[in-house]
Backbone atoms as SQL, in Angstrom:
CREATE TABLE atoms (id INTEGER PRIMARY KEY, chain TEXT, resi INTEGER, resn TEXT, atom TEXT, x REAL, y REAL, z REAL);
INSERT INTO atoms VALUES
  (1, 'A', 1, 'MET', 'N', 11.124, -18.963, -74.253),
  (2, 'A', 1, 'MET', 'CA', 10.009, -18.938, -73.379),
  (3, 'A', 1, 'MET', 'C', 10.250, -19.808, -72.105),
  (4, 'A', 2, 'LYS', 'N', 10.815, -20.941, -72.426),
  (5, 'A', 2, 'LYS', 'CA', 11.101, -21.881, -71.431),
  (6, 'A', 2, 'LYS', 'C', 12.053, -21.230, -70.325),
  (7, 'A', 3, 'LYS', 'N', 12.936, -20.624, -70.841),
  (8, 'A', 3, 'LYS', 'CA', 13.907, -19.969, -69.922),
  (9, 'A', 3, 'LYS', 'C', 13.269, -18.929, -69.005),
  (10, 'A', 4, 'ASP', 'N', 12.378, -18.133, -69.459),
  (11, 'A', 4, 'ASP', 'CA', 11.604, -17.165, -68.723),
  (12, 'A', 4, 'ASP', 'C', 10.724, -17.954, -67.680),
  (13, 'A', 5, 'GLU', 'N', 10.103, -18.938, -68.087),
  (14, 'A', 5, 'GLU', 'CA', 9.300, -19.683, -67.218),
  (15, 'A', 5, 'GLU', 'C', 10.074, -20.400, -66.047),
  (16, 'A', 6, 'LEU', 'N', 11.217, -20.911, -66.375),
  (17, 'A', 6, 'LEU', 'CA', 12.143, -21.472, -65.406),
  (18, 'A', 6, 'LEU', 'C', 12.561, -20.489, -64.392),
  (19, 'A', 7, 'ILE', 'N', 12.978, -19.360, -64.888),
  (20, 'A', 7, 'ILE', 'CA', 13.420, -18.199, -63.895),
  (21, 'A', 7, 'ILE', 'C', 12.218, -17.812, -62.975),
  (22, 'A', 8, 'GLN', 'N', 11.076, -17.713, -63.634),
  (23, 'A', 8, 'GLN', 'CA', 9.889, -17.267, -62.756),
  (24, 'A', 8, 'GLN', 'C', 9.577, -18.394, -61.774),
  (25, 'A', 9, 'ALA', 'N', 9.668, -19.661, -62.085),
  (26, 'A', 9, 'ALA', 'CA', 9.367, -20.741, -61.143),
  (27, 'A', 9, 'ALA', 'C', 10.420, -20.799, -60.088),
  (28, 'A', 10, 'LEU', 'N', 11.678, -20.513, -60.348),
  (29, 'A', 10, 'LEU', 'CA', 12.732, -20.346, -59.321),
  (30, 'A', 10, 'LEU', 'C', 12.401, -19.254, -58.387),
  (31, 'A', 11, 'ARG', 'N', 11.984, -18.196, -58.829),
  (32, 'A', 11, 'ARG', 'CA', 11.743, -16.960, -58.074),
  (33, 'A', 11, 'ARG', 'C', 10.526, -17.270, -57.152),
  (34, 'A', 12, 'ASP', 'N', 9.519, -17.906, -57.638),
  (35, 'A', 12, 'ASP', 'CA', 8.324, -18.309, -56.911),
  (36, 'A', 12, 'ASP', 'C', 8.642, -19.261, -55.783),
  (37, 'A', 13, 'ARG', 'N', 9.593, -20.240, -56.121),
  (38, 'A', 13, 'ARG', 'CA', 10.085, -21.210, -55.073),
  (39, 'A', 13, 'ARG', 'C', 10.796, -20.516, -54.019),
  (40, 'A', 14, 'ASP', 'N', 11.742, -19.590, -54.376),
  (41, 'A', 14, 'ASP', 'CA', 12.531, -18.775, -53.402),
  (42, 'A', 14, 'ASP', 'C', 11.535, -17.985, -52.528),
  (43, 'A', 15, 'ASN', 'N', 10.510, -17.332, -53.173),
  (44, 'A', 15, 'ASN', 'CA', 9.595, -16.585, -52.263),
  (45, 'A', 15, 'ASN', 'C', 8.783, -17.439, -51.370),
  (46, 'A', 16, 'ALA', 'N', 8.440, -18.674, -51.792),
  (47, 'A', 16, 'ALA', 'CA', 7.658, -19.547, -51.128),
  (48, 'A', 16, 'ALA', 'C', 8.403, -20.031, -49.936),
  (49, 'A', 17, 'LYS', 'N', 9.787, -20.384, -50.060),
  (50, 'A', 17, 'LYS', 'CA', 10.737, -20.699, -49.029),
  (51, 'A', 17, 'LYS', 'C', 10.925, -19.614, -47.959),
  (52, 'A', 18, 'HIS', 'N', 10.975, -18.441, -48.470),
  (53, 'A', 18, 'HIS', 'CA', 11.108, -17.183, -47.609),
  (54, 'A', 18, 'HIS', 'C', 9.898, -17.097, -46.802),
  (55, 'A', 19, 'LYS', 'N', 8.672, -17.310, -47.295),
  (56, 'A', 19, 'LYS', 'CA', 7.504, -17.129, -46.641),
  (57, 'A', 19, 'LYS', 'C', 7.387, -18.244, -45.521),
  (58, 'A', 20, 'ASN', 'N', 7.756, -19.426, -45.928),
  (59, 'A', 20, 'ASN', 'CA', 7.766, -20.530, -44.916),
  (60, 'A', 20, 'ASN', 'C', 8.707, -20.293, -43.832),
  (61, 'A', 21, 'ALA', 'N', 9.895, -19.712, -44.115),
  (62, 'A', 21, 'ALA', 'CA', 10.765, -19.444, -43.099),
  (63, 'A', 21, 'ALA', 'C', 10.254, -18.310, -41.998),
  (64, 'A', 22, 'VAL', 'N', 9.731, -17.303, -42.565),
  (65, 'A', 22, 'VAL', 'CA', 9.116, -16.298, -41.753),
  (66, 'A', 22, 'VAL', 'C', 7.979, -16.883, -40.915),
  (67, 'A', 23, 'LEU', 'N', 7.150, -17.730, -41.549),
  (68, 'A', 23, 'LEU', 'CA', 6.069, -18.292, -40.913),
  (69, 'A', 23, 'LEU', 'C', 6.549, -19.229, -39.663),
  (70, 'A', 24, 'TRP', 'N', 7.576, -19.976, -39.958),
  (71, 'A', 24, 'TRP', 'CA', 8.100, -20.948, -38.863),
  (72, 'A', 24, 'TRP', 'C', 8.706, -20.017, -37.779),
  (73, 'A', 25, 'CYS', 'N', 9.316, -18.915, -38.042),
  (74, 'A', 25, 'CYS', 'CA', 9.970, -18.091, -36.991),
  (75, 'A', 25, 'CYS', 'C', 8.823, -17.594, -36.159),
  (76, 'A', 26, 'LEU', 'N', 7.859, -17.022, -36.763),
  (77, 'A', 26, 'LEU', 'CA', 6.633, -16.494, -36.039),
  (78, 'A', 26, 'LEU', 'C', 6.000, -17.586, -35.253),
  (79, 'A', 27, 'ALA', 'N', 5.795, -18.699, -35.687),
  (80, 'A', 27, 'ALA', 'CA', 5.204, -19.817, -34.950),
  (81, 'A', 27, 'ALA', 'C', 6.095, -20.195, -33.675),
  (82, 'A', 28, 'ILE', 'N', 7.399, -20.215, -33.872),
  (83, 'A', 28, 'ILE', 'CA', 8.291, -20.552, -32.727),
  (84, 'A', 28, 'ILE', 'C', 8.177, -19.477, -31.702),
  (85, 'A', 29, 'ILE', 'N', 8.253, -18.231, -32.235),
  (86, 'A', 29, 'ILE', 'CA', 8.188, -17.072, -31.144),
  (87, 'A', 29, 'ILE', 'C', 6.730, -17.181, -30.414),
  (88, 'A', 30, 'GLY', 'N', 5.756, -17.435, -31.187),
  (89, 'A', 30, 'GLY', 'CA', 4.448, -17.560, -30.537),
  (90, 'A', 30, 'GLY', 'C', 4.344, -18.668, -29.507),
  (91, 'A', 31, 'ALA', 'N', 4.884, -19.819, -29.898),
  (92, 'A', 31, 'ALA', 'CA', 4.879, -20.886, -28.996),
  (93, 'A', 31, 'ALA', 'C', 5.741, -20.662, -27.630),
  (94, 'A', 32, 'ILE', 'N', 6.848, -20.036, -27.850),
  (95, 'A', 32, 'ILE', 'CA', 7.669, -19.617, -26.594),
  (96, 'A', 32, 'ILE', 'C', 6.865, -18.698, -25.786),
  (97, 'A', 33, 'ALA', 'N', 6.243, -17.622, -26.418),
  (98, 'A', 33, 'ALA', 'CA', 5.464, -16.747, -25.609),
  (99, 'A', 33, 'ALA', 'C', 4.298, -17.415, -24.841),
  (100, 'A', 34, 'ALA', 'N', 3.618, -18.360, -25.495),
  (101, 'A', 34, 'ALA', 'CA', 2.516, -19.041, -24.787),
  (102, 'A', 34, 'ALA', 'C', 3.092, -19.877, -23.696),
  (103, 'A', 35, 'ILE', 'N', 4.110, -20.507, -23.829),
  (104, 'A', 35, 'ILE', 'CA', 4.661, -21.290, -22.758),
  (105, 'A', 35, 'ILE', 'C', 5.111, -20.414, -21.602),
  (106, 'A', 36, 'ALA', 'N', 5.717, -19.309, -21.958),
  (107, 'A', 36, 'ALA', 'CA', 6.128, -18.323, -20.866),
  (108, 'A', 36, 'ALA', 'C', 4.947, -17.852, -20.141),
  (109, 'A', 37, 'GLY', 'N', 3.897, -17.528, -20.870),
  (110, 'A', 37, 'GLY', 'CA', 2.612, -17.035, -20.227),
  (111, 'A', 37, 'GLY', 'C', 2.009, -18.022, -19.313),
  (112, 'A', 38, 'ILE', 'N', 1.959, -19.277, -19.746),
  (113, 'A', 38, 'ILE', 'CA', 1.427, -20.314, -18.965),
  (114, 'A', 38, 'ILE', 'C', 2.361, -20.541, -17.633),
  (115, 'A', 39, 'ALA', 'N', 3.596, -20.523, -17.867),
  (116, 'A', 39, 'ALA', 'CA', 4.528, -20.790, -16.692),
  (117, 'A', 39, 'ALA', 'C', 4.417, -19.576, -15.660),
  (118, 'A', 40, 'TYR', 'N', 4.175, -18.354, -16.185),
  (119, 'A', 40, 'TYR', 'CA', 3.945, -17.241, -15.293),
  (120, 'A', 40, 'TYR', 'C', 2.608, -17.363, -14.540),
  (121, 'A', 41, 'ALA', 'N', 1.667, -17.751, -15.188),
  (122, 'A', 41, 'ALA', 'CA', 0.304, -17.935, -14.600),
  (123, 'A', 41, 'ALA', 'C', 0.367, -18.967, -13.472),
  (124, 'A', 42, 'VAL', 'N', 1.056, -20.146, -13.808),
  (125, 'A', 42, 'VAL', 'CA', 1.186, -21.186, -12.729),
  (126, 'A', 42, 'VAL', 'C', 2.030, -20.761, -11.617),
  (127, 'A', 43, 'TYR', 'N', 3.036, -19.973, -11.811),
  (128, 'A', 43, 'TYR', 'CA', 3.828, -19.329, -10.798),
  (129, 'A', 43, 'TYR', 'C', 3.148, -18.459, -9.903),
  (130, 'A', 44, 'ARG', 'N', 2.275, -17.589, -10.461),
  (131, 'A', 44, 'ARG', 'CA', 1.504, -16.673, -9.680),
  (132, 'A', 44, 'ARG', 'C', 0.476, -17.389, -8.867),
  (133, 'A', 45, 'TYR', 'N', -0.125, -18.388, -9.483),
  (134, 'A', 45, 'TYR', 'CA', -1.171, -19.185, -8.762),
  (135, 'A', 45, 'TYR', 'C', -0.592, -19.943, -7.629),
  (136, 'A', 46, 'LEU', 'N', 0.650, -20.548, -7.701),
  (137, 'A', 46, 'LEU', 'CA', 1.221, -21.270, -6.621),
  (138, 'A', 46, 'LEU', 'C', 1.957, -20.499, -5.608),
  (139, 'A', 47, 'THR', 'N', 2.351, -19.271, -5.947),
  (140, 'A', 47, 'THR', 'CA', 3.219, -18.512, -4.949),
  (141, 'A', 47, 'THR', 'C', 2.307, -17.991, -3.953),
  (142, 'A', 48, 'PRO', 'N', 2.566, -18.112, -2.536),
  (143, 'A', 48, 'PRO', 'CA', 1.660, -17.582, -1.608),
  (144, 'A', 48, 'PRO', 'C', 1.713, -16.027, -1.555),
  (145, 'A', 49, 'ASP', 'N', 0.626, -15.407, -1.133),
  (146, 'A', 49, 'ASP', 'CA', 0.562, -13.925, -1.202),
  (147, 'A', 49, 'ASP', 'C', 1.073, -13.373, 0.131),
  (148, 'A', 50, 'TYR', 'N', 2.294, -13.094, 0.258),
  (149, 'A', 50, 'TYR', 'CA', 2.920, -12.502, 1.475),
  (150, 'A', 50, 'TYR', 'C', 2.379, -11.220, 1.738),
  (151, 'A', 51, 'LEU', 'N', 2.099, -10.392, 0.822),
  (152, 'A', 51, 'LEU', 'CA', 1.733, -9.050, 0.944),
  (153, 'A', 51, 'LEU', 'C', 0.275, -8.934, 1.824),
  (154, 'A', 52, 'GLU', 'N', -0.561, -9.910, 1.572),
  (155, 'A', 52, 'GLU', 'CA', -1.794, -9.934, 2.344),
  (156, 'A', 52, 'GLU', 'C', -1.559, -10.108, 3.809),
  (157, 'A', 53, 'ASP', 'N', -0.565, -11.034, 4.207),
  (158, 'A', 53, 'ASP', 'CA', -0.140, -11.196, 5.528),
  (159, 'A', 53, 'ASP', 'C', 0.352, -9.859, 6.105),
  (160, 'A', 54, 'PHE', 'N', 1.258, -9.216, 5.353),
  (161, 'A', 54, 'PHE', 'CA', 1.896, -7.988, 5.714),
  (162, 'A', 54, 'PHE', 'C', 0.790, -6.901, 6.000),
  (163, 'A', 55, 'ASP', 'N', -0.251, -6.783, 5.039),
  (164, 'A', 55, 'ASP', 'CA', -1.260, -5.750, 5.185),
  (165, 'A', 55, 'ASP', 'C', -1.982, -5.984, 6.418),
  (166, 'A', 56, 'ASP', 'N', -2.308, -7.363, 6.816),
  (167, 'A', 56, 'ASP', 'CA', -3.002, -7.638, 7.990),
  (168, 'A', 56, 'ASP', 'C', -2.201, -7.146, 9.295),
  (169, 'A', 57, 'ASP', 'N', -0.888, -7.511, 9.319),
  (170, 'A', 57, 'ASP', 'CA', -0.006, -7.072, 10.394),
  (171, 'A', 57, 'ASP', 'C', -0.048, -5.460, 10.422),
  (172, 'A', 58, 'PHE', 'N', 0.109, -4.896, 9.283),
  (173, 'A', 58, 'PHE', 'CA', 0.225, -3.454, 9.236),
  (174, 'A', 58, 'PHE', 'C', -1.102, -2.803, 9.762),
  (175, 'A', 59, 'ASP', 'N', -2.146, -3.313, 9.344),
  (176, 'A', 59, 'ASP', 'CA', -3.476, -2.782, 9.837),
  (177, 'A', 59, 'ASP', 'C', -3.652, -2.953, 11.284),
  (178, 'A', 60, 'ASP', 'N', -3.113, -4.005, 11.953),
  (179, 'A', 60, 'ASP', 'CA', -3.185, -4.221, 13.323),
  (180, 'A', 60, 'ASP', 'C', -2.313, -3.269, 14.053),
  (181, 'A', 61, 'ASP', 'N', -1.115, -3.033, 13.493),
  (182, 'A', 61, 'ASP', 'CA', -0.165, -2.113, 14.211),
  (183, 'A', 61, 'ASP', 'C', -0.754, -0.633, 14.075),
  (184, 'A', 62, 'PHE', 'N', -1.342, -0.462, 12.930),
  (185, 'A', 62, 'PHE', 'CA', -1.919, 0.845, 12.623),
  (186, 'A', 62, 'PHE', 'C', -3.038, 1.204, 13.668),
  (187, 'A', 63, 'ASP', 'N', -4.029, 0.118, 13.839),
  (188, 'A', 63, 'ASP', 'CA', -5.107, 0.335, 14.787),
  (189, 'A', 63, 'ASP', 'C', -4.496, 0.568, 16.117),
  (190, 'A', 64, 'ASP', 'N', -3.525, -0.320, 16.465),
  (191, 'A', 64, 'ASP', 'CA', -2.927, -0.195, 17.864),
  (192, 'A', 64, 'ASP', 'C', -2.335, 1.147, 18.135),
  (193, 'A', 65, 'PHE', 'N', -1.688, 1.671, 17.076),
  (194, 'A', 65, 'PHE', 'CA', -1.061, 3.042, 17.207),
  (195, 'A', 65, 'PHE', 'C', -2.096, 4.104, 17.590),
  (196, 'A', 66, 'PHE', 'N', -3.282, 4.026, 16.856),
  (197, 'A', 66, 'PHE', 'CA', -4.226, 5.004, 17.117),
  (198, 'A', 66, 'PHE', 'C', -4.985, 4.788, 18.418),
  (199, 'A', 67, 'ASP', 'N', -5.114, 3.540, 18.855),
  (200, 'A', 67, 'ASP', 'CA', -5.732, 3.298, 20.092),
  (201, 'A', 67, 'ASP', 'C', -4.897, 3.726, 21.248),
  (202, 'A', 68, 'ASP', 'N', -3.653, 3.676, 21.102),
  (203, 'A', 68, 'ASP', 'CA', -2.645, 4.202, 22.065),
  (204, 'A', 68, 'ASP', 'C', -2.772, 5.683, 22.168),
  (205, 'A', 69, 'GLU', 'N', -2.873, 6.330, 20.976),
  (206, 'A', 69, 'GLU', 'CA', -2.922, 7.702, 20.909),
  (207, 'A', 69, 'GLU', 'C', -4.098, 8.118, 21.630),
  (208, 'A', 70, 'GLU', 'N', -5.259, 7.557, 21.352),
  (209, 'A', 70, 'GLU', 'CA', -6.430, 7.855, 22.003),
  (210, 'A', 70, 'GLU', 'C', -6.504, 7.688, 23.501),
  (211, 'A', 71, 'GLU', 'N', -5.769, 6.704, 23.941),
  (212, 'A', 71, 'GLU', 'CA', -5.697, 6.570, 25.376),
  (213, 'A', 71, 'GLU', 'C', -4.830, 7.623, 25.989),
  (214, 'A', 72, 'GLU', 'N', -3.725, 8.001, 25.195),
  (215, 'A', 72, 'GLU', 'CA', -2.813, 9.038, 25.699),
  (216, 'A', 72, 'GLU', 'C', -3.500, 10.376, 25.746),
  (217, 'A', 73, 'THR', 'N', -4.381, 10.729, 24.841),
  (218, 'A', 73, 'THR', 'CA', -5.123, 11.968, 24.831),
  (219, 'A', 73, 'THR', 'C', -6.166, 11.915, 25.910),
  (220, 'A', 74, 'ALA', 'N', -6.783, 10.873, 26.149),
  (221, 'A', 74, 'ALA', 'CA', -7.848, 10.671, 27.193),
  (222, 'A', 74, 'ALA', 'C', -7.043, 10.890, 28.560),
  (223, 'A', 75, 'GLU', 'N', -5.931, 10.329, 28.686),
  (224, 'A', 75, 'GLU', 'CA', -5.148, 10.564, 30.006),
  (225, 'A', 75, 'GLU', 'C', -4.774, 11.935, 30.078),
  (226, 'A', 76, 'ALA', 'N', -4.318, 12.613, 29.130),
  (227, 'A', 76, 'ALA', 'CA', -3.849, 13.969, 29.049),
  (228, 'A', 76, 'ALA', 'C', -4.970, 14.876, 29.361),
  (229, 'A', 77, 'SER', 'N', -6.205, 14.569, 28.928),
  (230, 'A', 77, 'SER', 'CA', -7.414, 15.443, 29.262),
  (231, 'A', 77, 'SER', 'C', -7.837, 15.282, 30.646),
  (232, 'A', 78, 'GLU', 'N', -7.682, 14.090, 31.126),
  (233, 'A', 78, 'GLU', 'CA', -8.035, 13.847, 32.559),
  (234, 'A', 78, 'GLU', 'C', -7.067, 14.590, 33.530),
  (235, 'A', 79, 'GLU', 'N', -5.790, 14.523, 33.144),
  (236, 'A', 79, 'GLU', 'CA', -4.758, 15.236, 33.925),
  (237, 'A', 79, 'GLU', 'C', -5.122, 16.819, 33.948),
  (238, 'A', 80, 'ALA', 'N', -5.328, 17.270, 32.639),
  (239, 'A', 80, 'ALA', 'CA', -5.703, 18.704, 32.552),
  (240, 'A', 80, 'ALA', 'C', -6.871, 19.102, 33.333),
  (241, 'A', 81, 'ALA', 'N', -7.913, 18.241, 33.396),
  (242, 'A', 81, 'ALA', 'CA', -9.085, 18.467, 34.103),
  (243, 'A', 81, 'ALA', 'C', -8.857, 18.505, 35.621),
  (244, 'A', 82, 'SER', 'N', -7.953, 17.565, 36.070),
  (245, 'A', 82, 'SER', 'CA', -7.574, 17.521, 37.563),
  (246, 'A', 82, 'SER', 'C', -6.769, 18.743, 37.847),
  (247, 'A', 83, 'GLU', 'N', -5.935, 19.225, 37.012),
  (248, 'A', 83, 'GLU', 'CA', -5.053, 20.332, 37.262),
  (249, 'A', 83, 'GLU', 'C', -5.971, 21.536, 37.330),
  (250, 'A', 84, 'GLU', 'N', -6.877, 21.752, 36.420),
  (251, 'A', 84, 'GLU', 'CA', -7.805, 22.894, 36.443),
  (252, 'A', 84, 'GLU', 'C', -8.641, 22.892, 37.764),
  (253, 'A', 85, 'ALA', 'N', -9.028, 21.657, 38.146),
  (254, 'A', 85, 'ALA', 'CA', -9.803, 21.679, 39.388),
  (255, 'A', 85, 'ALA', 'C', -9.052, 22.096, 40.704),
  (256, 'A', 86, 'GLU', 'N', -7.819, 21.735, 40.672),
  (257, 'A', 86, 'GLU', 'CA', -6.926, 22.131, 41.754),
  (258, 'A', 86, 'GLU', 'C', -6.662, 23.536, 41.776),
  (259, 'A', 87, 'GLU', 'N', -6.541, 24.065, 40.495),
  (260, 'A', 87, 'GLU', 'CA', -6.259, 25.624, 40.370),
  (261, 'A', 87, 'GLU', 'C', -7.402, 26.342, 40.761),
  (262, 'A', 88, 'THR', 'N', -8.640, 25.843, 40.517),
  (263, 'A', 88, 'THR', 'CA', -9.907, 26.565, 40.894),
  (264, 'A', 88, 'THR', 'C', -10.095, 26.477, 42.475),
  (265, 'A', 89, 'GLU', 'N', -9.784, 25.340, 43.082),
  (266, 'A', 89, 'GLU', 'CA', -9.859, 25.221, 44.506),
  (267, 'A', 89, 'GLU', 'C', -8.853, 26.100, 45.112),
  (268, 'A', 90, 'GLU', 'N', -7.611, 26.240, 44.568),
  (269, 'A', 90, 'GLU', 'CA', -6.652, 27.094, 45.226),
  (270, 'A', 90, 'GLU', 'C', -7.111, 28.491, 45.034),
  (271, 'A', 91, 'ALA', 'N', -7.807, 28.926, 43.979),
  (272, 'A', 91, 'ALA', 'CA', -8.242, 30.284, 43.739),
  (273, 'A', 91, 'ALA', 'C', -9.314, 30.538, 44.701),
  (274, 'A', 92, 'GLU', 'N', -10.249, 29.570, 44.857),
  (275, 'A', 92, 'GLU', 'CA', -11.267, 29.786, 45.852),
  (276, 'A', 92, 'GLU', 'C', -10.847, 29.859, 47.250),
  (277, 'A', 93, 'GLU', 'N', -9.744, 29.119, 47.666),
  (278, 'A', 93, 'GLU', 'CA', -9.195, 29.124, 48.968),
  (279, 'A', 93, 'GLU', 'C', -8.599, 30.578, 49.159),
  (280, 'A', 94, 'ALA', 'N', -7.951, 31.033, 48.205),
  (281, 'A', 94, 'ALA', 'CA', -7.254, 32.407, 48.235),
  (282, 'A', 94, 'ALA', 'C', -8.257, 33.475, 48.363),
  (283, 'A', 95, 'GLU', 'N', -9.390, 33.409, 47.672),
  (284, 'A', 95, 'GLU', 'CA', -10.468, 34.305, 47.810),
  (285, 'A', 95, 'GLU', 'C', -11.049, 34.350, 49.264),
  (286, 'A', 96, 'GLU', 'N', -11.243, 33.131, 49.685),
  (287, 'A', 96, 'GLU', 'CA', -11.824, 33.004, 51.114),
  (288, 'A', 96, 'GLU', 'C', -10.902, 33.601, 52.083),
  (289, 'A', 97, 'ALA', 'N', -9.638, 33.407, 51.919),
  (290, 'A', 97, 'ALA', 'CA', -8.678, 33.956, 52.874),
  (291, 'A', 97, 'ALA', 'C', -8.596, 35.443, 52.774),
  (292, 'A', 98, 'ALA', 'N', -8.756, 35.959, 51.504),
  (293, 'A', 98, 'ALA', 'CA', -8.792, 37.430, 51.359),
  (294, 'A', 98, 'ALA', 'C', -10.032, 37.940, 52.016),
  (295, 'A', 99, 'ASP', 'N', -11.216, 37.382, 51.826),
  (296, 'A', 99, 'ASP', 'CA', -12.352, 37.794, 52.407),
  (297, 'A', 99, 'ASP', 'C', -12.317, 37.832, 53.948),
  (298, 'A', 100, 'GLU', 'N', -11.844, 36.812, 54.540),
  (299, 'A', 100, 'GLU', 'CA', -11.599, 36.696, 55.958),
  (300, 'A', 100, 'GLU', 'C', -10.669, 37.830, 56.477),
  (301, 'A', 101, 'ALA', 'N', -9.571, 38.023, 55.713),
  (302, 'A', 101, 'ALA', 'CA', -8.726, 39.089, 56.037),
  (303, 'A', 101, 'ALA', 'C', -9.406, 40.440, 56.022),
  (304, 'A', 102, 'GLU', 'N', -10.215, 40.676, 55.097),
  (305, 'A', 102, 'GLU', 'CA', -10.982, 41.975, 55.023),
  (306, 'A', 102, 'GLU', 'C', -11.952, 42.103, 56.128),
  (307, 'A', 103, 'GLU', 'N', -12.654, 40.937, 56.518),
  (308, 'A', 103, 'GLU', 'CA', -13.545, 40.918, 57.607),
  (309, 'A', 103, 'GLU', 'C', -12.908, 41.253, 58.919),
  (310, 'A', 104, 'THR', 'N', -11.746, 40.643, 59.083),
  (311, 'A', 104, 'THR', 'CA', -11.029, 40.899, 60.371),
  (312, 'A', 104, 'THR', 'C', -10.461, 42.316, 60.345),
  (313, 'A', 105, 'ALA', 'N', -10.072, 42.858, 59.342),
  (314, 'A', 105, 'ALA', 'CA', -9.533, 44.204, 59.205),
  (315, 'A', 105, 'ALA', 'C', -10.728, 45.146, 59.546),
  (316, 'A', 106, 'GLU', 'N', -11.893, 44.942, 59.033),
  (317, 'A', 106, 'GLU', 'CA', -13.055, 45.747, 59.213),
  (318, 'A', 106, 'GLU', 'C', -13.333, 45.692, 60.773),
  (319, 'A', 107, 'GLU', 'N', -13.257, 44.597, 61.357),
  (320, 'A', 107, 'GLU', 'CA', -13.753, 44.343, 62.833),
  (321, 'A', 107, 'GLU', 'C', -12.857, 45.240, 63.634),
  (322, 'A', 108, 'GLU', 'N', -11.590, 45.290, 63.356),
  (323, 'A', 108, 'GLU', 'CA', -10.666, 45.993, 64.174),
  (324, 'A', 108, 'GLU', 'C', -10.793, 47.465, 63.983);
């Protein structure tokens, strides 16, 4: 009986050592993960946000682009309106000349 009890005690001790080793490995991995998480959080907190500045510049450029486009369309519409006015004036002058030519032809 003593022999069986001794073998059982050795097995229990080996199992306890194995459990302790696994527990220590998990504790070390957890500590490393916690330190890495804290380091990353500090890094993110201390690093300036360059993207925010880029977005502001991009928004300004974007707005300027559309402002320029609106000015170009306004200028183009003004030019088109002045061209139409000139064409209508020329057409009216041509009609008046044709009317005068008819009147002179009728008088003769």
